[in-house]
Coordinates of C-alpha atoms in Angstrom, one line a residue:
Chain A
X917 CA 0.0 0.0 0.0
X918 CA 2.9 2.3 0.4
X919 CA 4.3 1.7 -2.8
X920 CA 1.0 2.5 -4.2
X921 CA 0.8 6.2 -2.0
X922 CA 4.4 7.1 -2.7
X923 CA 4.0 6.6 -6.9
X924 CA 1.0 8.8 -6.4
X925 CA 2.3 11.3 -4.3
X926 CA 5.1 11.5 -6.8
X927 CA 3.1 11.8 -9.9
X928 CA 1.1 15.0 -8.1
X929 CA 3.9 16.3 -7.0
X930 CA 5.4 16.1 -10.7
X931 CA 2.2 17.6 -12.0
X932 CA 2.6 20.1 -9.8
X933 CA 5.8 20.9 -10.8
X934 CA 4.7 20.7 -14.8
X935 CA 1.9 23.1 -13.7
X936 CA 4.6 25.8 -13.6
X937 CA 4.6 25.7 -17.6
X938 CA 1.1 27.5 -17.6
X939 CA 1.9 29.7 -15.0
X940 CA 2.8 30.1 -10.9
X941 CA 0.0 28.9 -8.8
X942 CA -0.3 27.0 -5.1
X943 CA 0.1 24.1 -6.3
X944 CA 3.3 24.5 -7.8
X945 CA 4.5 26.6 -4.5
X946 CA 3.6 24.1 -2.6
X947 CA 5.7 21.6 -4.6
X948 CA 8.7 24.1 -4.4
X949 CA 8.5 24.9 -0.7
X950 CA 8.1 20.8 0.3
X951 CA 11.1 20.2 -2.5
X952 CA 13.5 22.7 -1.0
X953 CA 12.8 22.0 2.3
X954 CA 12.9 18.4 2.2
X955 CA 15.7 18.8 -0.2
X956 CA 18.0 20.3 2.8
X957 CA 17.1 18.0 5.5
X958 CA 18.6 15.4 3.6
X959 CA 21.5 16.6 2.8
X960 CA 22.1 17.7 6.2
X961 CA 21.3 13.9 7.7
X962 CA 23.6 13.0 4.5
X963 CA 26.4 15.1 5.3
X964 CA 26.6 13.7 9.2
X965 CA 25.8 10.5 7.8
X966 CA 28.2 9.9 5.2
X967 CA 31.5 12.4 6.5
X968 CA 30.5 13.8 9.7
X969 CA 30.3 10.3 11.7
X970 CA 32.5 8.3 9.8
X971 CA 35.5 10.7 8.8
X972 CA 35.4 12.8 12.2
X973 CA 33.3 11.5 15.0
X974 CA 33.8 7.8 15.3
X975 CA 38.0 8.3 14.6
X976 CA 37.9 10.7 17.5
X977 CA 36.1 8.2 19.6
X978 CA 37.7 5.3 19.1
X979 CA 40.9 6.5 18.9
X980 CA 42.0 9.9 20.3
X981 CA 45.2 10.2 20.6
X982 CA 45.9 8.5 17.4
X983 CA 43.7 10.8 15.3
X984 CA 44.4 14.0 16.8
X985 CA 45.2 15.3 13.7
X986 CA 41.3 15.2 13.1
X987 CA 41.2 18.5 15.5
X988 CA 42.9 20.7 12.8
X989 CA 39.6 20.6 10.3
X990 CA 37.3 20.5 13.1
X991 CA 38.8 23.8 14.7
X992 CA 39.0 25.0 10.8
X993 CA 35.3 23.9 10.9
X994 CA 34.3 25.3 14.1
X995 CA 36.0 28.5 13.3
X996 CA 33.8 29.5 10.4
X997 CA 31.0 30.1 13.0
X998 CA 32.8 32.8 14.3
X999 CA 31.3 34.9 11.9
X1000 CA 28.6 35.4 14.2
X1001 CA 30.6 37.0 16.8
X1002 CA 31.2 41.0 15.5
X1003 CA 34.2 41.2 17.5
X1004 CA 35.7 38.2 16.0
X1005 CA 34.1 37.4 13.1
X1006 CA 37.3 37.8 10.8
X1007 CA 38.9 34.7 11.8
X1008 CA 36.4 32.9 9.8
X1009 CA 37.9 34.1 7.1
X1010 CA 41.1 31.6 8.1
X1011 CA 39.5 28.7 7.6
X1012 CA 38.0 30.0 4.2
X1013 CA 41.4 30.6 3.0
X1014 CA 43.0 27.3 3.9
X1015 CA 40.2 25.8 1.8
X1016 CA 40.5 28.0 -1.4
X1017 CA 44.1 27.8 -0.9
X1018 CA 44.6 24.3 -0.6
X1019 CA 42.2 23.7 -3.8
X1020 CA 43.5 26.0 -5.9
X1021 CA 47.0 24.3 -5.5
X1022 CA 45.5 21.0 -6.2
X1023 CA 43.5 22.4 -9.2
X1024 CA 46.2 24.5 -10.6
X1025 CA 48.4 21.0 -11.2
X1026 CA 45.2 19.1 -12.5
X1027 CA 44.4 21.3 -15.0
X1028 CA 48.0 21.9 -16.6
X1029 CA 48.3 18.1 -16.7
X1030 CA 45.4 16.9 -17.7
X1031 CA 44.4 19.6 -20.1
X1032 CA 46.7 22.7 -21.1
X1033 CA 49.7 20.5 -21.7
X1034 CA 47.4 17.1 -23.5
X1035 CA 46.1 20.2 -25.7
X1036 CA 49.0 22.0 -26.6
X1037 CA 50.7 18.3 -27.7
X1038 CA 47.6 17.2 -29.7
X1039 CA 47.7 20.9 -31.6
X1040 CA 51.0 20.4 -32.4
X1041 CA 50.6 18.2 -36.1
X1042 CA 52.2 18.0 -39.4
X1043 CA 50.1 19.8 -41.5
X1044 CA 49.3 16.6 -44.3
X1045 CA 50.4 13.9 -41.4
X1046 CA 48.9 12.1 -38.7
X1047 CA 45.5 10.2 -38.3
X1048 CA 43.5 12.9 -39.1
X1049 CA 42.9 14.3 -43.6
X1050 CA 44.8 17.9 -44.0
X1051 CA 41.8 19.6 -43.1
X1052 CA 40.9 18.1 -40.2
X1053 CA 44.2 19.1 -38.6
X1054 CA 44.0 22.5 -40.1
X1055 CA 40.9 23.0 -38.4
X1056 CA 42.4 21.8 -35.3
X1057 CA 45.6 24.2 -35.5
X1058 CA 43.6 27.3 -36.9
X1059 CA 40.7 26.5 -33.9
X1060 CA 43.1 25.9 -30.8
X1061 CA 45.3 29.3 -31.8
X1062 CA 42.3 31.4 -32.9
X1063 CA 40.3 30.5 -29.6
X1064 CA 43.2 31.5 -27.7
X1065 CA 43.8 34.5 -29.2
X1066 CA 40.4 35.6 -28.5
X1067 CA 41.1 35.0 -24.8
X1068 CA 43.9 37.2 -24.9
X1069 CA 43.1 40.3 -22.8
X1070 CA 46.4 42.1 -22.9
X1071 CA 45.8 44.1 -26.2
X1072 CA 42.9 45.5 -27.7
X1073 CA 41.1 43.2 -30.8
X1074 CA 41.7 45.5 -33.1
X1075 CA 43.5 45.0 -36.9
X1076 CA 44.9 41.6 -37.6
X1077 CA 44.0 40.7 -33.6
X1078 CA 40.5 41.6 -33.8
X1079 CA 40.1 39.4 -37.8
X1080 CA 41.8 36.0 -35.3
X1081 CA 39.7 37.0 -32.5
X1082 CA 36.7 36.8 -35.0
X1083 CA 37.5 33.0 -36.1
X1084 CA 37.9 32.3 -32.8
X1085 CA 34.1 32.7 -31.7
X1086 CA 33.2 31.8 -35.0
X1087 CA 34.7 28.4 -33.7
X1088 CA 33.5 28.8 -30.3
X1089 CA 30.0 28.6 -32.2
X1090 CA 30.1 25.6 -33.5
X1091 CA 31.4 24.1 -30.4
X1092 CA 28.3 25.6 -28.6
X1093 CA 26.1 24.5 -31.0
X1094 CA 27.3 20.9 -31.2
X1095 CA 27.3 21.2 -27.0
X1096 CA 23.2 22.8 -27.3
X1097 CA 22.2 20.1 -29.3
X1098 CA 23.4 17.2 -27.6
X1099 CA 22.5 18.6 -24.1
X1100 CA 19.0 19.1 -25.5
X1101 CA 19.1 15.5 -26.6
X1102 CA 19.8 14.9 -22.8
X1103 CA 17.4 16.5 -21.7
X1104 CA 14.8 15.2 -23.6
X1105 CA 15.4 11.9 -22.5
X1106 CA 14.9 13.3 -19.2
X1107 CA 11.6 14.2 -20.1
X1108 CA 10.5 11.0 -21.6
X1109 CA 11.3 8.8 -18.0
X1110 CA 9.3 11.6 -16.6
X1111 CA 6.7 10.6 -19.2
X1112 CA 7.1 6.7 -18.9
X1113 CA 7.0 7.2 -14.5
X1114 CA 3.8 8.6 -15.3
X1115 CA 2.1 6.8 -18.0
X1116 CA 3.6 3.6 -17.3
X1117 CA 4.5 2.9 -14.0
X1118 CA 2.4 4.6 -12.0
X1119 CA -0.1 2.7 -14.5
X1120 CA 1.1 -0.6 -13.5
X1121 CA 1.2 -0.2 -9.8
X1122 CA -1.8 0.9 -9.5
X1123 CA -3.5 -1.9 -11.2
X1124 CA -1.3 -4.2 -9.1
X1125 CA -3.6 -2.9 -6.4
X1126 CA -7.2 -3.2 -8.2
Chain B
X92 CA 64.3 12.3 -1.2
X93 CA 61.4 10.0 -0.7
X94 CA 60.2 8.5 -3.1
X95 CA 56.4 9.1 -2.4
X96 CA 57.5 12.8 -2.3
X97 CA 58.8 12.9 -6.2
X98 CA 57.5 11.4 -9.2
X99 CA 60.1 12.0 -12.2
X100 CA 57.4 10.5 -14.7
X101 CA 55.2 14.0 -13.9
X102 CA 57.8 16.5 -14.1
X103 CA 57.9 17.1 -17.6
X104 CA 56.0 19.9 -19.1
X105 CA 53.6 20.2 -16.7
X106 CA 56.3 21.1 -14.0
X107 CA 58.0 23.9 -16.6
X108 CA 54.7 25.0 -17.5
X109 CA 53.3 25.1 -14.2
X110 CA 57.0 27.0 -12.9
X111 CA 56.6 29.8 -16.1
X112 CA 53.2 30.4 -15.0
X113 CA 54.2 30.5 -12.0
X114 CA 57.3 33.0 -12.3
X115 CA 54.8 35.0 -14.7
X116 CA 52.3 35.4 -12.0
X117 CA 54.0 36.5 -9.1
X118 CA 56.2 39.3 -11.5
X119 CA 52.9 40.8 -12.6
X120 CA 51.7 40.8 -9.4
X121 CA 54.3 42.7 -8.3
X122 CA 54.7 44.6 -10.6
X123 CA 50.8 45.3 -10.0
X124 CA 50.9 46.3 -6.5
X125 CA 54.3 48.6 -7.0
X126 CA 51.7 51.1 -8.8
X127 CA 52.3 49.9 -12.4
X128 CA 49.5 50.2 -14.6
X129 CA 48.6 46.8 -16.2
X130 CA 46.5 47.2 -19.2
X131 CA 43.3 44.6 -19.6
X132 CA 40.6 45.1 -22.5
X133 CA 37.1 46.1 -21.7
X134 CA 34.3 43.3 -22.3
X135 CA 31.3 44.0 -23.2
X136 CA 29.2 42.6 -20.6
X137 CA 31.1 44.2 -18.1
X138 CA 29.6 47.7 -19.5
X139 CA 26.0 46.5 -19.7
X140 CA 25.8 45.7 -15.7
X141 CA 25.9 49.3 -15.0
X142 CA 22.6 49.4 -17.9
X143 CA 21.1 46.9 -16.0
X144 CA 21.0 48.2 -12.6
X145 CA 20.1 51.7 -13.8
X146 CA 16.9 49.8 -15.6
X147 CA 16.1 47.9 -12.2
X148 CA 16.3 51.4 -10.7
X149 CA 14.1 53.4 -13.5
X150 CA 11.4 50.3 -13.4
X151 CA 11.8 50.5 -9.5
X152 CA 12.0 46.6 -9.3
X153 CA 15.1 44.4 -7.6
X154 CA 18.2 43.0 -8.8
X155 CA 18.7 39.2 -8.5
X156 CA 22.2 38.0 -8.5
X157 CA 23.4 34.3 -8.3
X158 CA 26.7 33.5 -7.7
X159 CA 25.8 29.7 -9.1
X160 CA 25.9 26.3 -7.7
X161 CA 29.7 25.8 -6.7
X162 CA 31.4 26.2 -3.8
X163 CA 34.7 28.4 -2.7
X164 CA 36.8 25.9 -4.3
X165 CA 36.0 27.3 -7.7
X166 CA 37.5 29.5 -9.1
X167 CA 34.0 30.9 -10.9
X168 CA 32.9 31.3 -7.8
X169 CA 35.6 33.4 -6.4
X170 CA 35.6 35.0 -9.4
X171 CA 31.4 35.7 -9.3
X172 CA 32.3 37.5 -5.9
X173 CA 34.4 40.3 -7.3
X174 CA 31.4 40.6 -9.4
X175 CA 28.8 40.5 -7.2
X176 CA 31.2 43.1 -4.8
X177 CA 30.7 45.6 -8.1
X178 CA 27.0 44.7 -8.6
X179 CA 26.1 45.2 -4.6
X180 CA 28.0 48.4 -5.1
X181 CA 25.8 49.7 -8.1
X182 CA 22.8 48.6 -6.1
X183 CA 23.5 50.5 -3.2
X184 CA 24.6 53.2 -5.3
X185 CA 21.6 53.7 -6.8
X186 CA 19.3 52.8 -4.3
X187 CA 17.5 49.5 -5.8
X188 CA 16.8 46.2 -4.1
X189 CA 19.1 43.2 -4.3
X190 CA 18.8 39.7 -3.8
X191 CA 21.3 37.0 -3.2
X192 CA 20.0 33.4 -3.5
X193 CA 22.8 30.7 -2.6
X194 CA 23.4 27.1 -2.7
X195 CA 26.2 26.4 -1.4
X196 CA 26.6 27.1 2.4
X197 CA 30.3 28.5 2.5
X198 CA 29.2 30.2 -0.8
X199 CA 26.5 32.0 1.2
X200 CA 29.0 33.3 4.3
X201 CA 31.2 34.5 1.7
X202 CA 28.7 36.4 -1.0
X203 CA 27.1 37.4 2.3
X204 CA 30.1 39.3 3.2
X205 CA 30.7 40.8 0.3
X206 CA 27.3 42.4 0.1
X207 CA 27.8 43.9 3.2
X208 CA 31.5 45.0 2.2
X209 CA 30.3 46.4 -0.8
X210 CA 27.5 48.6 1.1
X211 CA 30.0 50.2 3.3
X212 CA 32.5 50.9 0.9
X213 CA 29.8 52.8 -1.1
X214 CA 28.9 54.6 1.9
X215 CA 25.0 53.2 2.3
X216 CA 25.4 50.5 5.4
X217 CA 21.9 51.8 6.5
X218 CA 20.5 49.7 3.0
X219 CA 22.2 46.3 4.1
X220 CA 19.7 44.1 5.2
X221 CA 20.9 40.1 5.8
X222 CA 17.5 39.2 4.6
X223 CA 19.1 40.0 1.1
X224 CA 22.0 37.0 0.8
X225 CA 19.8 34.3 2.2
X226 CA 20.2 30.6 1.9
X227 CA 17.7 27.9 -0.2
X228 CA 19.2 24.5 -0.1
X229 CA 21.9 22.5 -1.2
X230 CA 20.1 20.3 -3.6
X231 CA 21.0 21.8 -7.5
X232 CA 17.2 21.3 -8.6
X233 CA 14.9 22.2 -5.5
X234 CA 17.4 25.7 -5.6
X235 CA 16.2 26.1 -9.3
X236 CA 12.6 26.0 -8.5
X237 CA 12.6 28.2 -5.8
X238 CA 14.4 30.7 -8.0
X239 CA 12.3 30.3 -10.9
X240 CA 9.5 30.7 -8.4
X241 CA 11.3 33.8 -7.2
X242 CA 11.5 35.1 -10.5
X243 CA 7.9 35.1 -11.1
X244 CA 6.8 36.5 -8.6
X245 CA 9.1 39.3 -7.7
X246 CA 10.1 40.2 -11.7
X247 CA 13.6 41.6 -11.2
X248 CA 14.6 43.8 -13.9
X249 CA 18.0 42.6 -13.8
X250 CA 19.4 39.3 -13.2
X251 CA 23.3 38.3 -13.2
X252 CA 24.4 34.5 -13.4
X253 CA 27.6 34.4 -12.5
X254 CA 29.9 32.1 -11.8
X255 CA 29.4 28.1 -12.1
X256 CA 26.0 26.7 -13.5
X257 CA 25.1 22.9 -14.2
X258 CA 21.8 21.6 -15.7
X259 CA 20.0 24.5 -13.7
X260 CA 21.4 27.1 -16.4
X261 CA 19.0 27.1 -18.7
X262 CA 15.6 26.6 -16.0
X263 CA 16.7 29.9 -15.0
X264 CA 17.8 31.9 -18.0
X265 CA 14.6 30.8 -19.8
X266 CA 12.5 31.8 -16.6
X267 CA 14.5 34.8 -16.4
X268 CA 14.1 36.1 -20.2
X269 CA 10.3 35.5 -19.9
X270 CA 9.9 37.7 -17.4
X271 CA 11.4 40.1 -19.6
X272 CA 14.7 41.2 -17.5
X273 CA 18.0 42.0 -18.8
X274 CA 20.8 39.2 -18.1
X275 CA 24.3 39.0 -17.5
X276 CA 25.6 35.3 -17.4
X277 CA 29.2 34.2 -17.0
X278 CA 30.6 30.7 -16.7
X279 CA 33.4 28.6 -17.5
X280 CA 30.9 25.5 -17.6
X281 CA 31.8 25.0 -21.6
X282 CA 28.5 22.6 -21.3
X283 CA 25.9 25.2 -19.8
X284 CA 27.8 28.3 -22.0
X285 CA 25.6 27.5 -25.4
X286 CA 22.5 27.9 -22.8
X287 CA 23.4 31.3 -21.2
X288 CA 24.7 32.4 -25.0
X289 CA 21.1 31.9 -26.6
X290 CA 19.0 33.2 -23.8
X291 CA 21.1 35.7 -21.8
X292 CA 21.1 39.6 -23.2
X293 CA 25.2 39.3 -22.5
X294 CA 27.1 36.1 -21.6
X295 CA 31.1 36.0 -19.9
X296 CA 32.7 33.3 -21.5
X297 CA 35.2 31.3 -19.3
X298 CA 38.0 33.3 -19.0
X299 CA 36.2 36.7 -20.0
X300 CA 34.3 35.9 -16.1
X301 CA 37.9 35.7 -14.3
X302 CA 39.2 38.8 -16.6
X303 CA 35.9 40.2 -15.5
X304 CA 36.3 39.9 -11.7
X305 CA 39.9 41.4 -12.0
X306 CA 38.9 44.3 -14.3
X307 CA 36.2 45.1 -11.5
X308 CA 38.1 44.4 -8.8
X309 CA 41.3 46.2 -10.1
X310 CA 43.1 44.0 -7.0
X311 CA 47.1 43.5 -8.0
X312 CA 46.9 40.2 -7.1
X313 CA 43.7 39.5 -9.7
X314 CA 44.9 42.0 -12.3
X315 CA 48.4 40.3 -12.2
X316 CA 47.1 36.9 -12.3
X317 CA 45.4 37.5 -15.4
X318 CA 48.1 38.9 -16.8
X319 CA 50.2 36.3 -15.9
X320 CA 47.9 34.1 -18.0
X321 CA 48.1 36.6 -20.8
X322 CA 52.1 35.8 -21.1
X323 CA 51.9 32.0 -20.4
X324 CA 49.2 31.9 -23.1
X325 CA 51.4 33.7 -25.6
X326 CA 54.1 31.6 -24.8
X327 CA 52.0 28.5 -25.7
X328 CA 50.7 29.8 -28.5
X329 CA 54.6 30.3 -29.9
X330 CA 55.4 27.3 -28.5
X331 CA 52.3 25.5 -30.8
X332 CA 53.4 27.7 -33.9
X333 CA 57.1 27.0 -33.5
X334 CA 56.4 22.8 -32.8
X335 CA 54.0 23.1 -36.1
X336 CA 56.8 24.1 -38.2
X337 CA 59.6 22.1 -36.8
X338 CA 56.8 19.1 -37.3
X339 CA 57.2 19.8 -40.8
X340 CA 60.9 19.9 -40.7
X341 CA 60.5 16.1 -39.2
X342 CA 61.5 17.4 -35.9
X343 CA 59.5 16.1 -33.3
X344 CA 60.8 16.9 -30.0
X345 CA 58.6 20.1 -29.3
X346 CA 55.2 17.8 -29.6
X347 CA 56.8 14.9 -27.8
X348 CA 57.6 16.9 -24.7
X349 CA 54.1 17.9 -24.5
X350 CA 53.0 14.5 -24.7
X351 CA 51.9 12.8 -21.5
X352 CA 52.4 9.6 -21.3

């Protein structure tokens, strides 16, 4: 019987969600409100769950001494509430700078290895060689150095700069476009296992029931 | 050395890369803060925020500015702040209500502060209310429909998406344009970009967002990171047009140290 009340209660609440295509209305409030409020205390009871507990809590319990080290993120963590305290309330921004700090150091090496330097090998072709026909790799060359160009904010895109700079977003075009079009395609899927929960499942449950 | 500490198979070009951009970075900044003036081209959308807050003001509705889904770990988002520290200025400036939805809860502490930063600088603390950075929730699709919700209802005349957007983008935009307010997007999210590109009145296009913050901001350390890039990008591109033409010459040792293995 449960089953059968929780497929129902999600195809309202879908509808009520959809109803926002005619136009905002209770029902579709309603939806919103229970979404983002339900929405949070989940996360909440999955954050102590899932990292709280396991990564900070239980250690600390079981083992003190040997996961004292566990004390510097809690303080960090702790620390951030100081906001609320006039007087002090710039220390919190300590532990917001050891977090940007330490991921911008660990982003800063990701993103030259796995993708400046992988591009800037992969651009670098014989003109008539490789496994790719002349054009091909002359769109490749002409795309990677054109695109750069255009994110070049030293001198003004004027002259010869300003013609590269306009291949450039000619080429960031048609990568959008290819990107839209496929993302659409995503999303339309999305749409139809809306469309099947609705006309199919909750269907079949229901006459499970009758 | 120990071993665990080195790894000679990663200290290739990534490591001389990583050390010019590096060295490039820290000169400019320098350079930056000792008074010099660093030159960095105007963009386009950065003109039309002023537009838009002046519209907001003359239609006598609010400004809605979200700093996106991610958290302080993002660059976007750091970015979206010096933004937001500009936009919270213009609002204050000309008297028009603002509102800061977040998502992410470190997000929220931070644009929070910058609201408030922003309305004393420009001299108008009295018009800082917390009630205007407030929190939703944490889950990407429940904080789009209490957005779009918002936007219904309240039918800002301006609204800024800045920094970094997922499959939310274009719930909002679309919700946004057909409320008939003027947008500003800007993202690095090369997969949400075509979105915000079709529906947004002007759209900051990965870099153009971090150029952005440091144009606004005119901070040395910003202004001199950019610039930084600026050099390390020219370099590559040499580096790309001198390896085509040695590749031609048969000499491959310019693609092959960029290869990883």
């Amino acid at each position: 019987m449960s089953e059968l009340l929780g497929v129902w209660l999600g195809a309202f609440l879908t509808l009520c969600i959809f109803s926002f295509l005619y136009k905002d209305n209770p029902f579709f409030r309603f939806a919103e409100s229970l979404f983002a409020g339900v929405s949070l205390g989940y996360y909440i009871g999955i954050v102590s769950t899932n990292t709280l507990v396991p990564n900070m809590i239980r250690p600390l319990t079981a083992d003190f001494s040997g996961n004292a080290h566990l004390l510097i993120p809690l303080l960090l963590g702790l620390n951030l509430y100081t906001r609320y305290i006039p007087r002090i309330a710039w220390m919190a921004r300590l532990s917001l700078a050891v977090y940007i700090a330490y991921y911008v150091g660990i982003f800063m090496v990701q993103k030259l290895q796995g993708e400046v330097v992988p591009q800037v090998g992969k651009t670098i072709l014989h003109p008539i060689g490789g496994n790719f026909t002349p054009v091909d790799n002359l769109i490749m060359m002409v795309g990677v150095l054109s695109v750069l160009i255009y994110f070049y904010f030293s001198i003004e895109h004027k002259r010869a700069v300003g013609v590269v700079s306009r291949v450039g977003i000619w080429f960031l075009m048609l990568g959008f476009g290819a990107a839209f079009g496929y993302t659409v395609m995503g999303r339309i899927s999305l749409l139809i296992g809306r469309m099947n929960y609705l006309f199919i499942d909750v269907v079949q449950i229901t006459s499970q029931y009758l | 050395m120990p071993e665990t500490w080195y790894d000679p198979s990663r200290c290739g070009a990534p490591l001389v890369v990583l050390l010019v951009f590096c060295f490039f970075v820290l000169l400019f900044i320098n350079l930056a803060r000792r008074g010099r003036k660093l030159f960095i081209r105007r963009i386009a959308g950065i003109a039309a925020m002023e537009e838009a807050v002046g519209r907001a003001t003359e239609l006598g509705r609010k400004v809605l500015y979200l700093p996106g889904g991610g958290t302080l770990d993002d660059i976007q988002t750091i970015a979206s702040l010096a933004v937001l520290r500009h936009v919270a200025g213009l609002t204050a400036r000309y008297t028009v209500d603002l509102d800061v939805p977040n998502k992410d809860p470190l997000t929220f502490a931070a644009t929070r502060d910058t609201v408030h930063e922003a309305y004393l600088q420009a001299g108008r603390p009295e018009l800082f209310h917390p009630e205007m950075v407030h929190y939703v929730t944490y889950d990407q699709f429940a904080f789009s429909a209490s957005v779009t919700g918002l936007m219904v209802r309240d039918k800002p005349a301006a609204i800024f998406l800045i920094g970094a957007f997922h499959a939310e983008s274009l719930l909002m935009a679309e919700t946004g344009q057909s409320v008939g307010a003027i947008q500003i997007a800007g993202t690095a999210e090369v997969t949400q970009l075509p979105f915000f590109a079709v529906v947004c009145d002007f759209t900051l296009m990965g870099e153009e967002l971090f150029a952005a913050g440091a144009y606004l901001s005119g901070e040395p350390a910003m202004v001199g990171s950019i610039k930084g890039q600026d050099f390390t990008k020219a370099g590559l591109i040499l580096y790309i047009i001198v390896g085509i033409l040695l590749e031609i010459f048969g000499i491959h040792w310019f693609r092959d140290f960029m290869t990883i293995q």
